[in-house]
mmCIF file of C-alpha atoms in Angstrom:
data_model
loop_
_atom_site.group_PDB
_atom_site.id
_atom_site.type_symbol
_atom_site.label_atom_id
_atom_site.label_comp_id
_atom_site.label_asym_id
_atom_site.label_seq_id
_atom_site.Cartn_x
_atom_site.Cartn_y
_atom_site.Cartn_z
ATOM 1 C CA MET A 1 17.594 -134.019 -83.850
ATOM 2 C CA ASP A 2 19.008 -132.228 -80.802
ATOM 3 C CA PRO A 3 19.524 -134.606 -77.826
ATOM 4 C CA GLN A 4 17.224 -132.339 -75.761
ATOM 5 C CA TRP A 5 14.380 -133.986 -77.692
ATOM 6 C CA HIS A 6 13.087 -137.268 -76.290
ATOM 7 C CA ALA A 7 11.277 -139.603 -78.642
ATOM 8 C CA TYR A 8 8.641 -142.038 -77.433
ATOM 9 C CA THR A 9 6.151 -144.422 -78.970
ATOM 10 C CA PRO A 10 2.745 -144.586 -77.313
ATOM 11 C CA TYR A 11 0.426 -147.516 -77.839
ATOM 12 C CA SER A 12 -1.083 -147.534 -81.280
ATOM 13 C CA SER A 13 -4.024 -149.717 -82.228
ATOM 14 C CA ALA A 14 -4.550 -151.394 -85.589
ATOM 15 C CA LEU A 15 -8.001 -149.807 -85.413
ATOM 16 C CA ASP A 16 -6.663 -146.243 -85.108
ATOM 17 C CA PRO A 17 -8.082 -144.089 -87.925
ATOM 18 C CA CYS A 18 -4.799 -142.335 -88.790
ATOM 19 C CA PRO A 19 -1.359 -143.850 -89.303
ATOM 20 C CA PRO A 20 0.851 -143.405 -86.204
ATOM 21 C CA ARG A 21 3.249 -140.470 -86.219
ATOM 22 C CA PRO A 22 6.484 -140.125 -84.221
ATOM 23 C CA LYS A 23 6.082 -138.418 -80.839
ATOM 24 C CA ALA A 24 8.701 -136.374 -79.018
ATOM 25 C CA TYR A 25 8.977 -133.829 -76.235
ATOM 26 C CA ILE A 26 11.770 -131.432 -75.327
ATOM 27 C CA VAL A 27 13.472 -131.175 -71.924
ATOM 28 C CA PRO A 28 15.442 -127.911 -71.797
ATOM 29 C CA PRO A 29 18.770 -127.900 -69.922
ATOM 30 C CA ASN A 30 17.477 -125.798 -66.996
ATOM 31 C CA GLN A 31 15.793 -129.007 -65.795
ATOM 32 C CA TYR A 32 19.174 -130.508 -64.954
ATOM 33 C CA VAL A 33 20.649 -127.498 -63.115
ATOM 34 C CA ILE A 34 19.686 -126.787 -59.482
ATOM 35 C CA PHE A 35 22.213 -124.000 -58.864
ATOM 36 C CA GLN A 36 24.191 -122.791 -61.837
ATOM 37 C CA PRO A 37 27.870 -123.622 -61.233
ATOM 38 C CA HIS A 38 30.588 -121.003 -61.537
ATOM 39 C CA GLY A 39 33.004 -120.990 -64.443
ATOM 40 C CA LEU A 40 30.818 -122.453 -67.194
ATOM 41 C CA ARG A 41 31.970 -122.084 -70.792
ATOM 42 C CA GLN A 42 30.765 -118.897 -72.432
ATOM 43 C CA PHE A 43 29.627 -117.823 -75.894
ATOM 44 C CA ALA A 44 31.297 -114.814 -77.459
ATOM 45 C CA PRO A 45 29.320 -111.678 -76.457
ATOM 46 C CA ARG A 46 27.611 -111.179 -79.834
ATOM 47 C CA GLU A 47 26.744 -114.883 -80.060
ATOM 48 C CA ALA A 48 25.359 -114.773 -76.497
ATOM 49 C CA LEU A 49 23.180 -111.773 -77.348
ATOM 50 C CA LYS A 50 21.734 -113.614 -80.308
ATOM 51 C CA ARG A 51 21.058 -116.851 -78.448
ATOM 52 C CA GLY A 52 19.629 -115.312 -75.299
ATOM 53 C CA THR A 53 22.163 -116.851 -72.919
ATOM 54 C CA LEU A 54 25.860 -116.488 -72.218
ATOM 55 C CA TRP A 55 26.302 -120.189 -71.503
ATOM 56 C CA PRO A 56 26.215 -122.995 -74.099
ATOM 57 C CA GLU A 57 25.244 -125.496 -71.364
ATOM 58 C CA LEU A 58 21.993 -123.604 -70.842
ATOM 59 C CA TYR A 59 21.159 -123.034 -74.488
ATOM 60 C CA SER A 60 18.058 -124.794 -75.735
ATOM 61 C CA PRO A 61 17.653 -124.847 -79.495
ATOM 62 C CA TYR A 62 14.142 -125.138 -80.871
ATOM 63 C CA GLU A 63 14.074 -125.531 -84.605
ATOM 64 C CA HIS A 64 11.007 -125.784 -86.775
ATOM 65 C CA GLY A 65 10.521 -129.458 -87.557
ATOM 66 C CA ASP A 66 12.447 -130.841 -84.556
ATOM 67 C CA ARG A 67 9.233 -132.338 -83.228
ATOM 68 C CA GLY A 68 9.243 -134.701 -86.158
ATOM 69 C CA GLY A 69 8.169 -133.367 -89.480
ATOM 70 C CA GLY A 70 6.985 -130.005 -88.178
ATOM 71 C CA ARG A 71 3.745 -128.872 -89.815
ATOM 72 C CA ARG A 72 2.792 -131.630 -92.157
ATOM 73 C CA MET B 1 -16.510 -138.845 -43.004
ATOM 74 C CA LYS B 2 -17.205 -138.014 -39.394
ATOM 75 C CA VAL B 3 -18.321 -134.482 -38.579
ATOM 76 C CA SER B 4 -18.734 -133.831 -34.871
ATOM 77 C CA LYS B 5 -19.878 -130.220 -34.697
ATOM 78 C CA CYS B 6 -22.935 -128.454 -36.121
ATOM 79 C CA ASP B 7 -21.113 -125.696 -37.972
ATOM 80 C CA PRO B 8 -22.614 -124.678 -41.354
ATOM 81 C CA ARG B 9 -20.122 -121.782 -41.444
ATOM 82 C CA LEU B 10 -17.330 -124.287 -42.150
ATOM 83 C CA ALA B 11 -19.201 -125.616 -45.196
ATOM 84 C CA LYS B 12 -18.813 -122.205 -46.812
ATOM 85 C CA TYR B 13 -15.048 -122.517 -46.482
ATOM 86 C CA LEU B 14 -14.769 -126.229 -47.367
ATOM 87 C CA ILE B 15 -16.562 -125.577 -50.659
ATOM 88 C CA GLU B 16 -13.283 -123.999 -51.822
ATOM 89 C CA GLN B 17 -11.877 -127.524 -52.194
ATOM 90 C CA TYR B 18 -15.053 -128.617 -54.029
ATOM 91 C CA GLY B 19 -15.335 -125.999 -56.754
ATOM 92 C CA GLY B 20 -12.285 -123.774 -56.260
ATOM 93 C CA ALA B 21 -9.328 -123.220 -58.569
ATOM 94 C CA ASP B 22 -7.043 -125.544 -56.581
ATOM 95 C CA GLY B 23 -9.819 -127.879 -55.495
ATOM 96 C CA GLU B 24 -10.350 -131.580 -56.034
ATOM 97 C CA LEU B 25 -12.608 -131.166 -59.096
ATOM 98 C CA ALA B 26 -10.024 -128.998 -60.844
ATOM 99 C CA ALA B 27 -7.318 -131.519 -59.955
ATOM 100 C CA ALA B 28 -9.274 -134.520 -61.232
ATOM 101 C CA LEU B 29 -10.212 -132.826 -64.495
ATOM 102 C CA ARG B 30 -6.669 -131.524 -65.026
ATOM 103 C CA TYR B 31 -4.983 -134.917 -64.613
ATOM 104 C CA LEU B 32 -7.579 -136.999 -66.440
ATOM 105 C CA ASN B 33 -7.320 -134.609 -69.374
ATOM 106 C CA GLN B 34 -3.519 -134.392 -69.502
ATOM 107 C CA ARG B 35 -3.217 -138.178 -69.287
ATOM 108 C CA TYR B 36 -4.097 -138.738 -72.944
ATOM 109 C CA THR B 37 -1.087 -137.001 -74.444
ATOM 110 C CA ILE B 38 1.533 -137.297 -71.696
ATOM 111 C CA PRO B 39 4.376 -139.720 -72.615
ATOM 112 C CA ASP B 40 3.196 -143.276 -71.972
ATOM 113 C CA LYS B 41 5.626 -143.793 -69.085
ATOM 114 C CA VAL B 42 3.548 -141.535 -66.796
ATOM 115 C CA ILE B 43 -0.001 -142.025 -68.150
ATOM 116 C CA GLY B 44 -0.735 -144.466 -65.327
ATOM 117 C CA LEU B 45 0.315 -141.980 -62.659
ATOM 118 C CA LEU B 46 -1.991 -139.261 -63.978
ATOM 119 C CA THR B 47 -4.854 -141.749 -64.335
ATOM 120 C CA ASP B 48 -4.420 -143.024 -60.764
ATOM 121 C CA ILE B 49 -4.085 -139.615 -59.130
ATOM 122 C CA GLY B 50 -6.900 -138.128 -61.233
ATOM 123 C CA THR B 51 -9.204 -140.921 -60.106
ATOM 124 C CA GLU B 52 -8.109 -140.506 -56.492
ATOM 125 C CA GLU B 53 -9.002 -136.796 -56.676
ATOM 126 C CA PHE B 54 -12.604 -137.742 -57.475
ATOM 127 C CA ALA B 55 -12.640 -139.803 -54.269
ATOM 128 C CA HIS B 56 -11.348 -136.756 -52.390
ATOM 129 C CA LEU B 57 -14.110 -134.692 -54.018
ATOM 130 C CA GLU B 58 -16.621 -137.111 -52.499
ATOM 131 C CA MET B 59 -15.014 -136.693 -49.065
ATOM 132 C CA ILE B 60 -15.331 -132.900 -49.268
ATOM 133 C CA ALA B 61 -18.892 -133.229 -50.590
ATOM 134 C CA THR B 62 -19.829 -135.460 -47.657
ATOM 135 C CA MET B 63 -18.384 -132.989 -45.164
ATOM 136 C CA VAL B 64 -20.273 -130.084 -46.755
ATOM 137 C CA TYR B 65 -23.469 -132.124 -46.939
ATOM 138 C CA LYS B 66 -23.319 -133.166 -43.287
ATOM 139 C CA LEU B 67 -22.562 -129.609 -42.175
ATOM 140 C CA THR B 68 -25.552 -128.126 -43.997
ATOM 141 C CA LYS B 69 -28.259 -130.804 -44.400
ATOM 142 C CA ASP B 70 -29.977 -130.049 -41.082
ATOM 143 C CA ALA B 71 -29.263 -126.339 -40.919
ATOM 144 C CA THR B 72 -32.144 -123.893 -40.619
ATOM 145 C CA VAL B 73 -32.588 -121.027 -43.043
ATOM 146 C CA GLU B 74 -31.462 -118.703 -40.246
ATOM 147 C CA GLN B 75 -28.332 -120.785 -39.617
ATOM 148 C CA MET B 76 -27.493 -120.800 -43.317
ATOM 149 C CA GLU B 77 -27.838 -117.048 -43.468
ATOM 150 C CA ALA B 78 -25.762 -116.560 -40.318
ATOM 151 C CA ALA B 79 -23.077 -118.798 -41.851
ATOM 152 C CA GLY B 80 -22.819 -116.543 -44.890
ATOM 153 C CA LEU B 81 -24.659 -119.111 -47.004
ATOM 154 C CA GLY B 82 -27.774 -116.977 -47.618
ATOM 155 C CA GLY B 83 -26.793 -116.409 -51.241
ATOM 156 C CA HIS B 84 -26.099 -120.117 -51.720
ATOM 157 C CA LEU B 85 -29.484 -121.008 -50.215
ATOM 158 C CA VAL B 86 -31.362 -118.654 -52.518
ATOM 159 C CA ASP B 87 -29.572 -119.960 -55.619
ATOM 160 C CA HIS B 88 -29.147 -123.663 -54.778
ATOM 161 C CA GLY B 89 -31.189 -124.464 -51.674
ATOM 162 C CA PHE B 90 -29.405 -127.246 -49.782
ATOM 163 C CA ASP B 91 -27.854 -128.648 -52.970
ATOM 164 C CA LEU B 92 -24.104 -128.573 -53.266
ATOM 165 C CA TYR B 93 -22.666 -126.554 -56.097
ATOM 166 C CA TYR B 94 -19.283 -126.282 -57.769
ATOM 167 C CA HIS B 95 -18.165 -122.855 -56.648
ATOM 168 C CA ASN B 96 -15.381 -121.519 -54.495
ATOM 169 C CA ALA B 97 -15.569 -120.067 -50.982
ATOM 170 C CA ALA B 98 -16.283 -116.638 -52.467
ATOM 171 C CA GLY B 99 -19.240 -118.023 -54.454
ATOM 172 C CA ASN B 100 -17.632 -117.814 -57.901
ATOM 173 C CA PRO B 101 -18.751 -120.772 -60.051
ATOM 174 C CA PHE B 102 -16.190 -123.374 -61.087
ATOM 175 C CA THR B 103 -14.473 -122.653 -64.352
ATOM 176 C CA VAL B 104 -12.026 -124.733 -66.372
ATOM 177 C CA ALA B 105 -10.171 -121.463 -66.971
ATOM 178 C CA CYS B 106 -8.398 -122.296 -63.691
ATOM 179 C CA LEU B 107 -6.625 -125.301 -65.187
ATOM 180 C CA THR B 108 -4.290 -125.669 -68.113
ATOM 181 C CA ALA B 109 -3.121 -128.133 -70.734
ATOM 182 C CA LYS B 110 -0.063 -126.789 -72.501
ATOM 183 C CA GLY B 111 0.811 -129.693 -74.758
ATOM 184 C CA ASP B 112 4.257 -129.896 -73.130
ATOM 185 C CA PRO B 113 4.881 -132.636 -70.554
ATOM 186 C CA ILE B 114 7.338 -130.616 -68.450
ATOM 187 C CA ALA B 115 5.064 -127.544 -68.360
ATOM 188 C CA ASN B 116 2.026 -129.693 -67.533
ATOM 189 C CA LEU B 117 3.760 -131.566 -64.711
ATOM 190 C CA TYR B 118 5.029 -128.339 -63.145
ATOM 191 C CA GLU B 119 1.454 -127.049 -63.247
ATOM 192 C CA ASP B 120 0.410 -130.232 -61.466
ATOM 193 C CA ILE B 121 3.114 -129.872 -58.800
ATOM 194 C CA ALA B 122 2.109 -126.242 -58.208
ATOM 195 C CA ALA B 123 -1.568 -127.241 -57.958
ATOM 196 C CA GLU B 124 -0.786 -129.870 -55.316
ATOM 197 C CA GLU B 125 1.224 -127.391 -53.238
ATOM 198 C CA LYS B 126 -1.564 -124.808 -53.504
ATOM 199 C CA ALA B 127 -4.136 -127.403 -52.411
ATOM 200 C CA ARG B 128 -1.884 -128.313 -49.470
ATOM 201 C CA ALA B 129 -1.806 -124.639 -48.446
ATOM 202 C CA THR B 130 -5.620 -124.469 -48.729
ATOM 203 C CA TYR B 131 -5.991 -127.513 -46.462
ATOM 204 C CA GLN B 132 -3.669 -125.890 -43.941
ATOM 205 C CA TRP B 133 -5.883 -122.778 -43.796
ATOM 206 C CA LEU B 134 -8.956 -124.988 -43.491
ATOM 207 C CA ILE B 135 -7.412 -126.937 -40.580
ATOM 208 C CA ASP B 136 -6.563 -123.591 -38.959
ATOM 209 C CA ILE B 137 -10.090 -122.222 -39.340
ATOM 210 C CA THR B 138 -11.961 -125.094 -37.635
ATOM 211 C CA ASP B 139 -11.828 -126.635 -34.164
ATOM 212 C CA ASP B 140 -13.791 -129.748 -35.187
ATOM 213 C CA ALA B 141 -11.306 -132.535 -34.419
ATOM 214 C CA ASP B 142 -12.991 -135.017 -36.795
ATOM 215 C CA ILE B 143 -13.004 -132.564 -39.692
ATOM 216 C CA GLN B 144 -9.373 -131.789 -38.917
ATOM 217 C CA ASP B 145 -8.573 -135.511 -39.137
ATOM 218 C CA GLY B 146 -10.103 -135.737 -42.606
ATOM 219 C CA LEU B 147 -8.407 -132.556 -43.766
ATOM 220 C CA ARG B 148 -5.031 -133.741 -42.444
ATOM 221 C CA PHE B 149 -5.402 -136.931 -44.486
ATOM 222 C CA LEU B 150 -6.273 -134.919 -47.613
ATOM 223 C CA ARG B 151 -3.360 -132.523 -46.972
ATOM 224 C CA GLU B 152 -0.961 -135.463 -46.723
ATOM 225 C CA ARG B 153 -2.206 -136.822 -50.060
ATOM 226 C CA GLU B 154 -1.289 -133.464 -51.632
ATOM 227 C CA VAL B 155 2.222 -133.848 -50.210
ATOM 228 C CA ILE B 156 2.559 -137.326 -51.723
ATOM 229 C CA HIS B 157 1.037 -136.348 -55.078
ATOM 230 C CA ALA B 158 3.460 -133.435 -55.422
ATOM 231 C CA LEU B 159 6.323 -135.880 -54.855
ATOM 232 C CA ARG B 160 4.928 -138.343 -57.407
ATOM 233 C CA PHE B 161 4.657 -135.589 -60.021
ATOM 234 C CA ARG B 162 8.238 -134.525 -59.322
ATOM 235 C CA GLU B 163 9.251 -138.163 -59.779
ATOM 236 C CA ALA B 164 7.389 -138.113 -63.095
ATOM 237 C CA VAL B 165 9.463 -135.099 -64.195
ATOM 238 C CA GLU B 166 12.607 -137.064 -63.296
ATOM 239 C CA MET B 167 11.356 -140.048 -65.314
ATOM 240 C CA LEU B 168 10.812 -137.843 -68.363
ATOM 241 C CA LYS B 169 14.250 -136.272 -67.901
ATOM 242 C CA GLY B 170 15.801 -139.728 -67.568
ATOM 243 C CA TYR B 171 14.286 -140.954 -70.823
ATOM 244 C CA GLN B 172 17.307 -139.529 -72.657
ATOM 245 C CA GLU B 173 19.862 -141.877 -71.104
ATOM 246 C CA GLU B 174 17.825 -144.958 -71.951
ATOM 247 C CA LYS B 175 17.156 -143.851 -75.494
ATOM 248 C CA LYS B 176 20.810 -143.022 -76.142
ATOM 249 C CA VAL B 177 21.700 -146.736 -76.114
ATOM 250 C CA PHE B 178 20.551 -147.949 -79.490
#
């Protein structure tokens, strides 16, 4: 799983009707940047166009199933 | 709540914080709904602030009640509360200053902790702005005192929510050490 995902385990009771499932939330990299610094690494132009950003540091992947099992 | 001036007109404006989009009811419902699915580290914060908002709702309600309970029909009408009187009498009602009824459409739950907390921060700042306009629109020193207290709580809540964002961001570092 991408490190942008943060797993956590909320309280789960023995009386809960369904078995507990893993929980996770994503924090995209923009949360850690106040002003974007100059001179960041860059993707190749075609790669940047595909990903939606020129800078790998600001790229946030979001793959089906990253949340933990996806649609199950 | 101490109200020192007979001024039903102000009740019409204060009701914005009772049943308005950025009011105390919207705030309480927003936080006490988001609290169930927010990561456990910040459940307590949302529970505490959501409960506090209900106390603030009571403060606003008391101000509105005191400003209108002894008003005459003529005073209500002169204060722009003729429509309210016809529909609700001297009862309070959850609507905004323009008379639009409260709707949960004004609050969100996005299922994403970062998005939800930013909504909460924005709501606190908007409520702070509303309190500033309310302080500007009245010369009742006692009402101003109450509104200044409520405005300051918005300032603190916004900070607490920004701290909550930092806590959720910081989760990564702790979890990295297995």
